[in-house]
CSV table of C-alpha atoms in Angstrom, one decimal:
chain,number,residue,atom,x,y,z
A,173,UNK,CA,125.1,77.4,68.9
A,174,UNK,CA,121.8,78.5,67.1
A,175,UNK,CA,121.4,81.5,65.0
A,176,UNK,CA,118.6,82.7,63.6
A,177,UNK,CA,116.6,85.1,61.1
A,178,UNK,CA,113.7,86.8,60.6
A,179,UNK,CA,113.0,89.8,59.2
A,180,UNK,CA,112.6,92.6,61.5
A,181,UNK,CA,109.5,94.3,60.3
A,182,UNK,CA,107.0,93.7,57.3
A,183,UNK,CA,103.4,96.1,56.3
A,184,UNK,CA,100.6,94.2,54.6
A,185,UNK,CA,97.1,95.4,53.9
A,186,UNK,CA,93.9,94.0,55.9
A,187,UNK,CA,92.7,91.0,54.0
A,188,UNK,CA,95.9,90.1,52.1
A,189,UNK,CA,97.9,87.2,52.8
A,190,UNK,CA,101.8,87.9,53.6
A,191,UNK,CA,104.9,85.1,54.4
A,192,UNK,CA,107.0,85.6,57.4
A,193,UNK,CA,110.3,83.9,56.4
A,194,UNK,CA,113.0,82.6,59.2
A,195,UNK,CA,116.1,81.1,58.1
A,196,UNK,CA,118.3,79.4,60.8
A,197,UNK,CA,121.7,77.3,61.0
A,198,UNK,CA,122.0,75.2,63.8
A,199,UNK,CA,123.3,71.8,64.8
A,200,UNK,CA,120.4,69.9,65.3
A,201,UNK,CA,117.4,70.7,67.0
A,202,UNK,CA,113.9,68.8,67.2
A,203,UNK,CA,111.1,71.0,66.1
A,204,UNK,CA,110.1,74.7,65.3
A,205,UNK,CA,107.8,76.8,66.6
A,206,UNK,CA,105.9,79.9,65.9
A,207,UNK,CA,104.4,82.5,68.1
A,208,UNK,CA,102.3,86.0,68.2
A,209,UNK,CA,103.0,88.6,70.4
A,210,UNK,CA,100.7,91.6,70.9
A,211,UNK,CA,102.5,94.7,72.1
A,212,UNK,CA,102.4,94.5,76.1
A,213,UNK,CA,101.2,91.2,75.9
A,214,UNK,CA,102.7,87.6,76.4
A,215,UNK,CA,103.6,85.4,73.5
A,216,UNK,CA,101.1,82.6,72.5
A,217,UNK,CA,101.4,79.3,70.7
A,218,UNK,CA,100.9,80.0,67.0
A,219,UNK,CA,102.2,76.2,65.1
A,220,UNK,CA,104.7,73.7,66.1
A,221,UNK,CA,106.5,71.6,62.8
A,222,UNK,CA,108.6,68.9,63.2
A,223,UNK,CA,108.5,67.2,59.8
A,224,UNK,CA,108.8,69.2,56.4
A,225,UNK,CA,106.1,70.4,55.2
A,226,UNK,CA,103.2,72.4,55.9
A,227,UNK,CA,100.9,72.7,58.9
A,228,UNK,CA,97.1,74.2,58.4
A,229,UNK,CA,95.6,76.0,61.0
A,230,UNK,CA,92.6,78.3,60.0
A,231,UNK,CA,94.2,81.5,58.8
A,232,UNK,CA,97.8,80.6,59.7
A,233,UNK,CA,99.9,78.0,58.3
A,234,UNK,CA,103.7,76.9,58.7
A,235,UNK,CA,106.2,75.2,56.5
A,236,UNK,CA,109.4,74.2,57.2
A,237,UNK,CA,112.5,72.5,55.4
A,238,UNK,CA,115.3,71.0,57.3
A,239,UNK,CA,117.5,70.5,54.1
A,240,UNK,CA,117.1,73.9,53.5
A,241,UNK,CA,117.1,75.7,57.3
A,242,UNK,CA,114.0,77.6,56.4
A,243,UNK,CA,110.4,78.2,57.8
A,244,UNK,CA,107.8,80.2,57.1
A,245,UNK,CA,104.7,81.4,58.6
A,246,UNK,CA,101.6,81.9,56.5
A,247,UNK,CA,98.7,84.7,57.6
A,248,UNK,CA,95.7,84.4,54.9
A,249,UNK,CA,93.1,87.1,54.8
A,250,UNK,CA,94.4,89.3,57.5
A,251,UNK,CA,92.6,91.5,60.2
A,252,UNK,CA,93.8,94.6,62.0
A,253,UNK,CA,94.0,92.5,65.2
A,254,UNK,CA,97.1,90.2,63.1
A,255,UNK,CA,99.7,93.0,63.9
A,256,UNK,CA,101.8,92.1,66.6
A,257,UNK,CA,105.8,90.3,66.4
A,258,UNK,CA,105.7,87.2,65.1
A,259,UNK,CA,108.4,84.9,66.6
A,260,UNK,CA,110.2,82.0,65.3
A,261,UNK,CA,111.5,79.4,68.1
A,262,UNK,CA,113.4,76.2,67.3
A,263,UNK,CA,113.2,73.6,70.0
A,264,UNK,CA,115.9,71.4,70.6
A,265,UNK,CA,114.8,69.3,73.7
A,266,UNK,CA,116.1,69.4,77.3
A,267,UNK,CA,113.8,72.8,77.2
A,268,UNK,CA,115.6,74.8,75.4
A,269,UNK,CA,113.2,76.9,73.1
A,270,UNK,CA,115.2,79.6,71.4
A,271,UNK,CA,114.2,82.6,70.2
A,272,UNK,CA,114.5,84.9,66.8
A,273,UNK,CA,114.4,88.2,67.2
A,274,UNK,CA,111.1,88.2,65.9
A,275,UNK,CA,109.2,90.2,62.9
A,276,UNK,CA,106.7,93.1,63.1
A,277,UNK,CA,103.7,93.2,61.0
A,278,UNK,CA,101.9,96.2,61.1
A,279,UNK,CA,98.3,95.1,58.9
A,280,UNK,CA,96.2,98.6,57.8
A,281,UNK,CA,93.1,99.2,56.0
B,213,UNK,CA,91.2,80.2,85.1
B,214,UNK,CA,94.1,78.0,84.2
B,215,UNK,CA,96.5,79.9,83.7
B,216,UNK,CA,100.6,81.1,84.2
B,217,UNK,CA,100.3,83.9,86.5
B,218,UNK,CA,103.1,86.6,87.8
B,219,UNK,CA,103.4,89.4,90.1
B,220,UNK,CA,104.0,92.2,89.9
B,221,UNK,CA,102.7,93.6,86.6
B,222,UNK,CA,105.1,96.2,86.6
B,223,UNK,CA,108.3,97.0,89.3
B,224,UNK,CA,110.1,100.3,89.3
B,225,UNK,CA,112.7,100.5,91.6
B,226,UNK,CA,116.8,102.4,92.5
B,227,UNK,CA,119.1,100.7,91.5
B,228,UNK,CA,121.3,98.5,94.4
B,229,UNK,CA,117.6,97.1,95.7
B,230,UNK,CA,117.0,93.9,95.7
B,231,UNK,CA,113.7,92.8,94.2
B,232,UNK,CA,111.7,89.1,93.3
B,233,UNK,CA,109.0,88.5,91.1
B,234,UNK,CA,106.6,85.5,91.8
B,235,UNK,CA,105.1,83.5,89.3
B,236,UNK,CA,102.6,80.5,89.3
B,237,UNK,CA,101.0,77.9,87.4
B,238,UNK,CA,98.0,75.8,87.7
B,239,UNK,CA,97.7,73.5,84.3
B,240,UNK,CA,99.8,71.1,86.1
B,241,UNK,CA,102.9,71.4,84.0
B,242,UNK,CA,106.3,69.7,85.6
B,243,UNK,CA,108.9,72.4,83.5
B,244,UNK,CA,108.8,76.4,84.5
B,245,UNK,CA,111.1,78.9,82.7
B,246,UNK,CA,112.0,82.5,83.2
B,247,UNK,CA,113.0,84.4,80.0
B,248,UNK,CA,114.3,87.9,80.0
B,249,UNK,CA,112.7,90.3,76.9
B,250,UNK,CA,114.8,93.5,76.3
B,251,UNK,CA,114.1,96.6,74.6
B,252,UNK,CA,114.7,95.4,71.0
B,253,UNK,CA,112.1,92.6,72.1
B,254,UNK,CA,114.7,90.0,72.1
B,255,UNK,CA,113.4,86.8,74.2
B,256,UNK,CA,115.9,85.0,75.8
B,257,UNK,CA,116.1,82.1,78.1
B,258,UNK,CA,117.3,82.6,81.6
B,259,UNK,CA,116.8,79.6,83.8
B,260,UNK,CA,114.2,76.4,83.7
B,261,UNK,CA,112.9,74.1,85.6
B,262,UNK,CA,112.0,70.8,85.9
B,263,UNK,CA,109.8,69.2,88.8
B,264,UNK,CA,112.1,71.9,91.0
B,265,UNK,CA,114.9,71.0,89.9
B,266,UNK,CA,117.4,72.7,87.7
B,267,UNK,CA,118.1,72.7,84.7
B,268,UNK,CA,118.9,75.0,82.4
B,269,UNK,CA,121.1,77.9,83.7
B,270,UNK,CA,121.9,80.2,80.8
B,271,UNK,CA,124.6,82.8,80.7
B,272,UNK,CA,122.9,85.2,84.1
B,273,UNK,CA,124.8,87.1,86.4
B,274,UNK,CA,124.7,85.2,89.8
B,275,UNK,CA,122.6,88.2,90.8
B,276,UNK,CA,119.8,86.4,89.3
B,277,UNK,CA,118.3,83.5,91.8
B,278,UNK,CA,115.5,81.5,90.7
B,279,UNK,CA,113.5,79.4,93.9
B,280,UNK,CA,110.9,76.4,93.1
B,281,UNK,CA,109.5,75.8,96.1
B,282,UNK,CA,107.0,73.3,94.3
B,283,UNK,CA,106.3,72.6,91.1
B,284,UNK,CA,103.5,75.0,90.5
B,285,UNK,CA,105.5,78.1,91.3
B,286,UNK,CA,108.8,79.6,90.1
B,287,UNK,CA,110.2,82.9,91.9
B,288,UNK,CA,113.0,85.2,90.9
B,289,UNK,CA,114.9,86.6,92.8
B,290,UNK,CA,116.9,89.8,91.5
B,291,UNK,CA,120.2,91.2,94.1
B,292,UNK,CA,121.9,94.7,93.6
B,293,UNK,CA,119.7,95.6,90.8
B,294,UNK,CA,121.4,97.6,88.0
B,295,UNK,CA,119.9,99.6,85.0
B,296,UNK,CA,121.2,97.0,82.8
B,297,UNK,CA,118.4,94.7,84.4
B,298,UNK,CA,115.6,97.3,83.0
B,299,UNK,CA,113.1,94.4,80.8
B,300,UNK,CA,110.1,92.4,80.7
B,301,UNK,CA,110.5,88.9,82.6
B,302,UNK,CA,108.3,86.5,81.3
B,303,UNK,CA,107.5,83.3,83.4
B,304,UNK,CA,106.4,80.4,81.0
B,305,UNK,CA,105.8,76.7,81.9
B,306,UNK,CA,105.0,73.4,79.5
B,307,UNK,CA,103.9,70.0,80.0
B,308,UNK,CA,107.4,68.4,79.3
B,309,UNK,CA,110.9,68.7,79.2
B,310,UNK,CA,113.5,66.4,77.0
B,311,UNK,CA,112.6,65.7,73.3
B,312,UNK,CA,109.2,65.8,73.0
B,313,UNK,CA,106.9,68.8,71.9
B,314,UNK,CA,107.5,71.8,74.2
B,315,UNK,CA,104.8,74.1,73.8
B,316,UNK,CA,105.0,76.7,75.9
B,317,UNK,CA,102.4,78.9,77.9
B,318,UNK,CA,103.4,82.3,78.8
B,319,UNK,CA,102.6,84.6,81.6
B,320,UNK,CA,101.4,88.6,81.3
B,321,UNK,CA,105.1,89.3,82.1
B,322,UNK,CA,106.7,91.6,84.7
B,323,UNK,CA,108.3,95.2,83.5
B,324,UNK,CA,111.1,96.2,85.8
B,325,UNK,CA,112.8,99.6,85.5
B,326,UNK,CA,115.7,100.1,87.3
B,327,UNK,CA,116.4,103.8,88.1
């Protein structure tokens, strides 16, 4: 089975930058994904790794390390519209995308 | 607009009915899903789909009856509804199944309340 972690809520202030962390164990699986979900909203496509390393997008980037079953999502400069649950997914083919419970940032002024 | 689209937005109904939500896609994607969110916002797979067929059939009470008539649409079909059943189904669809890169598009979800 899959298991895995993230931290269930986290505060940051609008313009800081603040790490979502998700930590996982599972047997194999071939890529990770991130996604935002506003509240009442459907979740949307965020950053997909496969390799280790880091992936830049704009404000948001995502690292991951296989060795070390860890991830984490990067929000730079954040805006009042960034808090919503951010949800770490590892996909491990034959469609199976699962699920963390997911983290809630609340961003204020 | 290209989109995943579901219906209805919200359902509240007794509990024993028997309900479906309906759920469609026009980007052309072969692989449909149906994830169940609970209270705590827990997203979990329930069933997917692949070019109508099959294939992923998680841990669901046989209650639960997904129906691909094509491709493009996905229904759910929900028997003696009970207030354990009370959560946001999200329909979700992606380009392909197998090993390659899965993103996912979701839809605006369906609430159900079961009173």
């Amino acid at each position: 089975g899959q298991n895995i972690d993230q931290p269930t809520e986290m505060t940051a202030t609008e313009g800081a930058i603040v790490q979502i962390n998700c930590t996982y164990q599972t047997s194999g699986f071939n890529g990770l994904f991130w996604y935002q979900q506003h509240a009442g909203e459907a979740p949307t496509f965020l950053s997909y790794n496969v390799l280790d390393g880091l992936e830049e997008k704009g404000r948001f980037s995502s690292f991951l390390s296989r060795s070390k079953g860890y991830s984490y999502l990067l929000l730079k400069e954040l805006q009042m519209k960034d808090s919503a649950s951010y949800l770490c997914a590892l996909w491990s083919g034959y469609s199976t995308l699962t699920f963390g419970k997911g983290t809630m940032l609340l961003v204020s002024p | 607009d290209t989109a995943v689209s579901q219906t209805p937005k919200y359902l509240v109904t007794q509990m024993g009915n028997d309900k479906s939500i309906k759920c469609e896609q026009n980007l052309g994607h072969d692989t449909m899903y149906w994830y169940k969110q609970d209270s705590k916002k827990f997203l979990k797979i329930m069933f997917s789909y692949n070019n109508k067929e099959l294939i992923i059939n998680e841990t669901v009470p046989n209650r639960f009856s997904p129906k691909s008539p094509d491709k493009a649409h996905l229904n759910l079909h929900i028997n003696s509804l009970e207030l354990g059943d009370s959560a946001v189904y999200f329909c979700a669809s992606s380009q392909v199944s197998g090993g390659a890169r899965n993103e996912q598009f979701f839809g605006p979800g369906t609430r159900l309340t079961v009173l």
